[in-house]
mmCIF file of C-alpha atoms in Angstrom:
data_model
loop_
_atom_site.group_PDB
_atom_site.id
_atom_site.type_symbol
_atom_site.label_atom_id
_atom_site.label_comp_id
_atom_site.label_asym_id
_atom_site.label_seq_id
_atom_site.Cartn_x
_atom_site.Cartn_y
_atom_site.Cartn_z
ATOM 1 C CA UNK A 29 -9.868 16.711 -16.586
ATOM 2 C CA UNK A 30 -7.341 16.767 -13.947
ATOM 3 C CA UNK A 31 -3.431 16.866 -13.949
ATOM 4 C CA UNK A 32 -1.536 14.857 -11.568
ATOM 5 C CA UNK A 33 2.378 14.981 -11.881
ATOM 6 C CA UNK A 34 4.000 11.416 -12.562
ATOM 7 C CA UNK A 35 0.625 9.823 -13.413
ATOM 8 C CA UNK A 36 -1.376 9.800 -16.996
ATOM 9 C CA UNK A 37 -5.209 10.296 -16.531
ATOM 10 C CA UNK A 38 -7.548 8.486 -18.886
ATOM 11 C CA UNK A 39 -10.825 9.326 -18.405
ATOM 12 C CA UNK A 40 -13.661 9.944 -16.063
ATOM 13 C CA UNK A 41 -15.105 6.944 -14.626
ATOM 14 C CA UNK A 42 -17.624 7.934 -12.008
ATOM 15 C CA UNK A 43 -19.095 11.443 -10.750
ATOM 16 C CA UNK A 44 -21.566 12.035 -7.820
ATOM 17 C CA UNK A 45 -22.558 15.173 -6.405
ATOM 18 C CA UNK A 46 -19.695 15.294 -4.383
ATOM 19 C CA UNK A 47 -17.126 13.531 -6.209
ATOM 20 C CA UNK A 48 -15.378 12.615 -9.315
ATOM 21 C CA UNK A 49 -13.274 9.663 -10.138
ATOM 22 C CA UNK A 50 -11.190 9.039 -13.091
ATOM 23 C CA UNK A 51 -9.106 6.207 -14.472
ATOM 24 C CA UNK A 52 -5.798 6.413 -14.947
ATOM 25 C CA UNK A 53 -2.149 4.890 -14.275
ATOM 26 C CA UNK A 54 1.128 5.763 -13.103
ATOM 27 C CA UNK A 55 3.347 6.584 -15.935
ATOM 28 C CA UNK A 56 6.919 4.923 -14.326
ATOM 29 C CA UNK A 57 5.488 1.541 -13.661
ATOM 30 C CA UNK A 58 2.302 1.605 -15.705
ATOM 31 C CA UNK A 59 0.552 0.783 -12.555
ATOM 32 C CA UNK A 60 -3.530 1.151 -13.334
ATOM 33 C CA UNK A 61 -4.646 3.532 -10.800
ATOM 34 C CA UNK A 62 -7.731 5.987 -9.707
ATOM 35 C CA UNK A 63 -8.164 9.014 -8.647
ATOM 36 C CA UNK A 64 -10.551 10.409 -6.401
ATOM 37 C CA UNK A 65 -11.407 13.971 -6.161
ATOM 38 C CA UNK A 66 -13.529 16.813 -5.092
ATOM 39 C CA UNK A 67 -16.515 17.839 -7.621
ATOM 40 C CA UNK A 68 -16.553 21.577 -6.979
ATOM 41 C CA UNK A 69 -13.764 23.668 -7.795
ATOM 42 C CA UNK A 70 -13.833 25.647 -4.727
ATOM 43 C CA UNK A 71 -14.389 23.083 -1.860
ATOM 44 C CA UNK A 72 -15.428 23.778 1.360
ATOM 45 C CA UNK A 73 -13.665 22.863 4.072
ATOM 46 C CA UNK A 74 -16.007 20.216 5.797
ATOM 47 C CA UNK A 75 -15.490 18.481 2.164
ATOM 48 C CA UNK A 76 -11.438 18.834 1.798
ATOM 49 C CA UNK A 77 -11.310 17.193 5.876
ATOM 50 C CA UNK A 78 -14.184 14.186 4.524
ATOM 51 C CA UNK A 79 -11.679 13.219 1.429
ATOM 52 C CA UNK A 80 -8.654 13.668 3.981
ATOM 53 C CA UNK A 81 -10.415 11.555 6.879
ATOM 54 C CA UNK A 82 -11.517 9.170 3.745
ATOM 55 C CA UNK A 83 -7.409 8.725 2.813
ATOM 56 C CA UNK A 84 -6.675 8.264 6.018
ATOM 57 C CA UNK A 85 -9.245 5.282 6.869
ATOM 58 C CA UNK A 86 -8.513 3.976 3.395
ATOM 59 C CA UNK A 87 -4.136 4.190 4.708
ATOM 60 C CA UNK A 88 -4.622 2.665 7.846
ATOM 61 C CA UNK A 89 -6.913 -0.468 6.586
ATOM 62 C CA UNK A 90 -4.708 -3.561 5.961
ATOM 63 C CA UNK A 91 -6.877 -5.903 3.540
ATOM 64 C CA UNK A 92 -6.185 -7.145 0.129
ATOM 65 C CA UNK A 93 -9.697 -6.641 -1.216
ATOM 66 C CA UNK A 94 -9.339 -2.895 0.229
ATOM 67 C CA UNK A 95 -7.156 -1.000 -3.120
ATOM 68 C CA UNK A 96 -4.715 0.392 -0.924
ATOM 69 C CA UNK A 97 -3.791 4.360 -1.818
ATOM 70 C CA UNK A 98 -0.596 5.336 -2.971
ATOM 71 C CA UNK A 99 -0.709 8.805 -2.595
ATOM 72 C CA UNK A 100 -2.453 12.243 -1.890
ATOM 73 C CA UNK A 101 -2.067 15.455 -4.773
ATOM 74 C CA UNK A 102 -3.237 18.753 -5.180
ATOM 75 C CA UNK A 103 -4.999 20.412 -8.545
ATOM 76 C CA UNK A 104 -6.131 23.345 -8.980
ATOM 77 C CA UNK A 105 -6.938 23.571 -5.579
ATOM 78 C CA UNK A 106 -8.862 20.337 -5.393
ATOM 79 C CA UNK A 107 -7.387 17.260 -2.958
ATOM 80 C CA UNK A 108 -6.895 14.204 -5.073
ATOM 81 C CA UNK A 109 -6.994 10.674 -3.730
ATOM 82 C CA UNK A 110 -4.629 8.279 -5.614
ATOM 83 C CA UNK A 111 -5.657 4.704 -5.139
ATOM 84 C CA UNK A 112 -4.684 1.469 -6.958
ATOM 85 C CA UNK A 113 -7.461 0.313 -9.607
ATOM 86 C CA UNK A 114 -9.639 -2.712 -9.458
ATOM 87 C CA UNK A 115 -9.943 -4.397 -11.713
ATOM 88 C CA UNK A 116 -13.902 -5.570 -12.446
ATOM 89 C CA UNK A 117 -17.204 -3.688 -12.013
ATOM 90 C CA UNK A 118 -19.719 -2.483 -10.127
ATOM 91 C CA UNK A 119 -22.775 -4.999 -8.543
ATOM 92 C CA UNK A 120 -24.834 -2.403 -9.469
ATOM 93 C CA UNK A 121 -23.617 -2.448 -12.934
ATOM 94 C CA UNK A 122 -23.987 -6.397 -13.236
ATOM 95 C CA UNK A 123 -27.664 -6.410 -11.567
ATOM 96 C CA UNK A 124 -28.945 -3.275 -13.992
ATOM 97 C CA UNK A 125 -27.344 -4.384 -17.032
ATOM 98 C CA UNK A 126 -27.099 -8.201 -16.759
ATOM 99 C CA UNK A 127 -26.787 -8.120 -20.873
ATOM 100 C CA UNK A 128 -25.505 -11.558 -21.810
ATOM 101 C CA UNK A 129 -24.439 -12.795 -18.831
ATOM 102 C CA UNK A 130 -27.033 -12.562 -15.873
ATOM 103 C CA UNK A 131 -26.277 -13.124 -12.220
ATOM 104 C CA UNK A 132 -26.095 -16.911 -11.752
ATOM 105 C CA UNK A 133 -27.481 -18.171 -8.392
ATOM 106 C CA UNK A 134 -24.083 -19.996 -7.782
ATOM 107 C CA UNK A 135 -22.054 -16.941 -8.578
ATOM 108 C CA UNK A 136 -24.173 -14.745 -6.464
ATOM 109 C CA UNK A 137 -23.616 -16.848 -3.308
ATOM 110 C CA UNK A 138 -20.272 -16.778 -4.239
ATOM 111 C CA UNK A 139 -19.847 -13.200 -3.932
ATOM 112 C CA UNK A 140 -22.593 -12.907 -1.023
ATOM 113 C CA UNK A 141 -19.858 -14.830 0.931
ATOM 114 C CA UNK A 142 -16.738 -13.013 -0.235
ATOM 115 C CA UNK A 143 -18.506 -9.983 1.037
ATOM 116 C CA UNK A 144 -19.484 -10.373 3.989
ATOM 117 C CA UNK A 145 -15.808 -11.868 4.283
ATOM 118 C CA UNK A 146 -14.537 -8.809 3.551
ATOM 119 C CA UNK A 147 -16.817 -6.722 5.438
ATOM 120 C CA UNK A 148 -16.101 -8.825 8.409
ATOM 121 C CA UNK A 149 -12.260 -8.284 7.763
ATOM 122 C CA UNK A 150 -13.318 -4.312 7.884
ATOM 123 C CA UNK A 151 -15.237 -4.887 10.908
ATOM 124 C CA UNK A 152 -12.399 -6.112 12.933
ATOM 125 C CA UNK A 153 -10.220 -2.901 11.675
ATOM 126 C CA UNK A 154 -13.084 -1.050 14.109
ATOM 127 C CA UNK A 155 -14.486 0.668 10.285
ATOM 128 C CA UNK A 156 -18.420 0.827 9.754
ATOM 129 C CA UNK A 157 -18.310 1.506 5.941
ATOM 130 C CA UNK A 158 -22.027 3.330 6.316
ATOM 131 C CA UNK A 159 -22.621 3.267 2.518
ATOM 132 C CA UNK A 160 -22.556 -0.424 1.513
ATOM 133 C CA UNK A 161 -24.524 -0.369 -1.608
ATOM 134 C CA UNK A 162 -24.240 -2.453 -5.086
ATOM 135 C CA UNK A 163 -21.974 0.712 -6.142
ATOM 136 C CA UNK A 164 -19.467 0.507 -3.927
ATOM 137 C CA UNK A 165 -19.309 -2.982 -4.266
ATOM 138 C CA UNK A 166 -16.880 -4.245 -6.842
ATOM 139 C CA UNK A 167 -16.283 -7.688 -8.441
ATOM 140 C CA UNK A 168 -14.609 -9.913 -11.508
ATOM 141 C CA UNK A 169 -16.176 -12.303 -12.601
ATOM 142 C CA UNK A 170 -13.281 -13.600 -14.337
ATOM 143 C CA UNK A 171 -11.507 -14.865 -11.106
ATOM 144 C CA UNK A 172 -14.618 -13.774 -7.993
ATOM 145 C CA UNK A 173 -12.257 -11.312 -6.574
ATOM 146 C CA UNK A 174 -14.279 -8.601 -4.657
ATOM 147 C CA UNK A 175 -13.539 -5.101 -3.928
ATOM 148 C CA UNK A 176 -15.321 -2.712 -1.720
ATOM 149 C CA UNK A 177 -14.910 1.044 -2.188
ATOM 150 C CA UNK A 178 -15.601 4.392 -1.531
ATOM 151 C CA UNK A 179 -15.371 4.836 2.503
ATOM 152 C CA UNK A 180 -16.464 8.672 2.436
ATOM 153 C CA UNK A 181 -18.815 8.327 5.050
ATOM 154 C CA UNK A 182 -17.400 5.624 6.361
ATOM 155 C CA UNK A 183 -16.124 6.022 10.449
ATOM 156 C CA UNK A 184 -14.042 4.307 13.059
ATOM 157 C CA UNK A 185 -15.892 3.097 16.113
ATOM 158 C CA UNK A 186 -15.519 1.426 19.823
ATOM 159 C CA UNK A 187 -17.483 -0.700 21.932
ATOM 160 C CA UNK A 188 -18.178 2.887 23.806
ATOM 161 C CA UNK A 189 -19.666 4.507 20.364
ATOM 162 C CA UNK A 190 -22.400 2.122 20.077
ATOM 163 C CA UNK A 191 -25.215 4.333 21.506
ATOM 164 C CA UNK A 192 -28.578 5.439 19.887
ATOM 165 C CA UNK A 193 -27.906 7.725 17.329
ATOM 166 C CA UNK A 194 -30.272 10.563 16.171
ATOM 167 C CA UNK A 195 -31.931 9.493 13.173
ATOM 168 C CA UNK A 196 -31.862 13.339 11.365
ATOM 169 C CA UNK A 197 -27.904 12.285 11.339
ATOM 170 C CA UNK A 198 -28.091 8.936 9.494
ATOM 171 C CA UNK A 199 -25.628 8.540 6.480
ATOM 172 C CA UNK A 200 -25.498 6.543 3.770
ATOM 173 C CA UNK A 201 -28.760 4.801 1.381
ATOM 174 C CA UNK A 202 -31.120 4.143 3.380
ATOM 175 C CA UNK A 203 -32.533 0.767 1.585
ATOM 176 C CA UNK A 204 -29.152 0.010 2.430
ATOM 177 C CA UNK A 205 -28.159 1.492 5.754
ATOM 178 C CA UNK A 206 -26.583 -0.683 8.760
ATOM 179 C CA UNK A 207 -27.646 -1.846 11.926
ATOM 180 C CA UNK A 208 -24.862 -0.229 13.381
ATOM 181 C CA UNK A 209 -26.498 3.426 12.338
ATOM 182 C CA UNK A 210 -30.238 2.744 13.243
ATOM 183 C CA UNK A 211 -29.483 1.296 16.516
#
């Protein structure tokens, strides 16, 4: 578990083999946060600059449906991402474990539009998010609100960037992967 000063952390919500993200809120407002760190303990430096450029690109985006961060800490050595928490779950989640509730045709169009609204919205901030998969793709049901996350890979680009890339330096899933990569 990690300790972050002014903040209480709940519990982890998500680890990959580079990350780990736990749940958690800010203790003088009760706002319901996350926080986004490194996996290893010792973290090279190539992976301290991705989580850095990631805060960055996640700061300078201007879009509701983008969780906006609120601040950047230090643990045991290990940057920490503090972002404001969405409230829903994963697409992933819903298609894999539809349990009582399965995807509705309507409701899938429904968020197949708010996505590619928001996408778009990304789009014109010159982002490519580069790993646009059910994961990083939150919703709620409740109210259709859509959230994309996790922009670790993603990059900033130009009408000059948008040359034939070597495919031994794809990122991202490739089921998944963008136009914008394979060129």
């Amino acid at each position: 578990m990690i300790q972050v000063p002014g903040y209480q952390v709940e519990d982890l919500i998500y680890e990959s083999s580079r990350t780990k993200v736990f749940r958690g809120f800010r203790i003088s407002d009760k706002l319901p946060v996350v926080f986004k760190t490194l996996l290893h303990h010792h973290p090279s430096t190539e992976e301290i600059v991705r989580l850095e450029r990631e805060y960055k690109l996640i700061e300078d985006l201007n879009h509701p449906e983008i969780k906006r961060v609120i601040g950047r800490e230090t643990h045991a050595g290990r940057p920490i991402i503090i972002m404001e928490r969405f409230d829903g779950t994963s697409l992933d989640n819903i298609l894999k474990n539809p349990g009582d509730e399965p995807l509705e045709l309507k409701e899938a169009v429904r968020f197949a539009i708010r996505i590619t609204e928001v996408l778009g919205k990304i789009h014109e901030q010159h982002v490519i998010h580069k790993d646009l998969v059910p994961s990083n793709i939150m919703v709620n049901r409740d109210n259709g609100d859509v959230c994309i996350i996790d922009f670790g890979i993603a990059t900033r680009f130009s009408r000059q960037d948008l040359g034939v890339i070597n495919p031994n330096r794809l990122e991202g899933t490739l089921p998944y992967i963008s136009p914008e990569q394979t060129g």
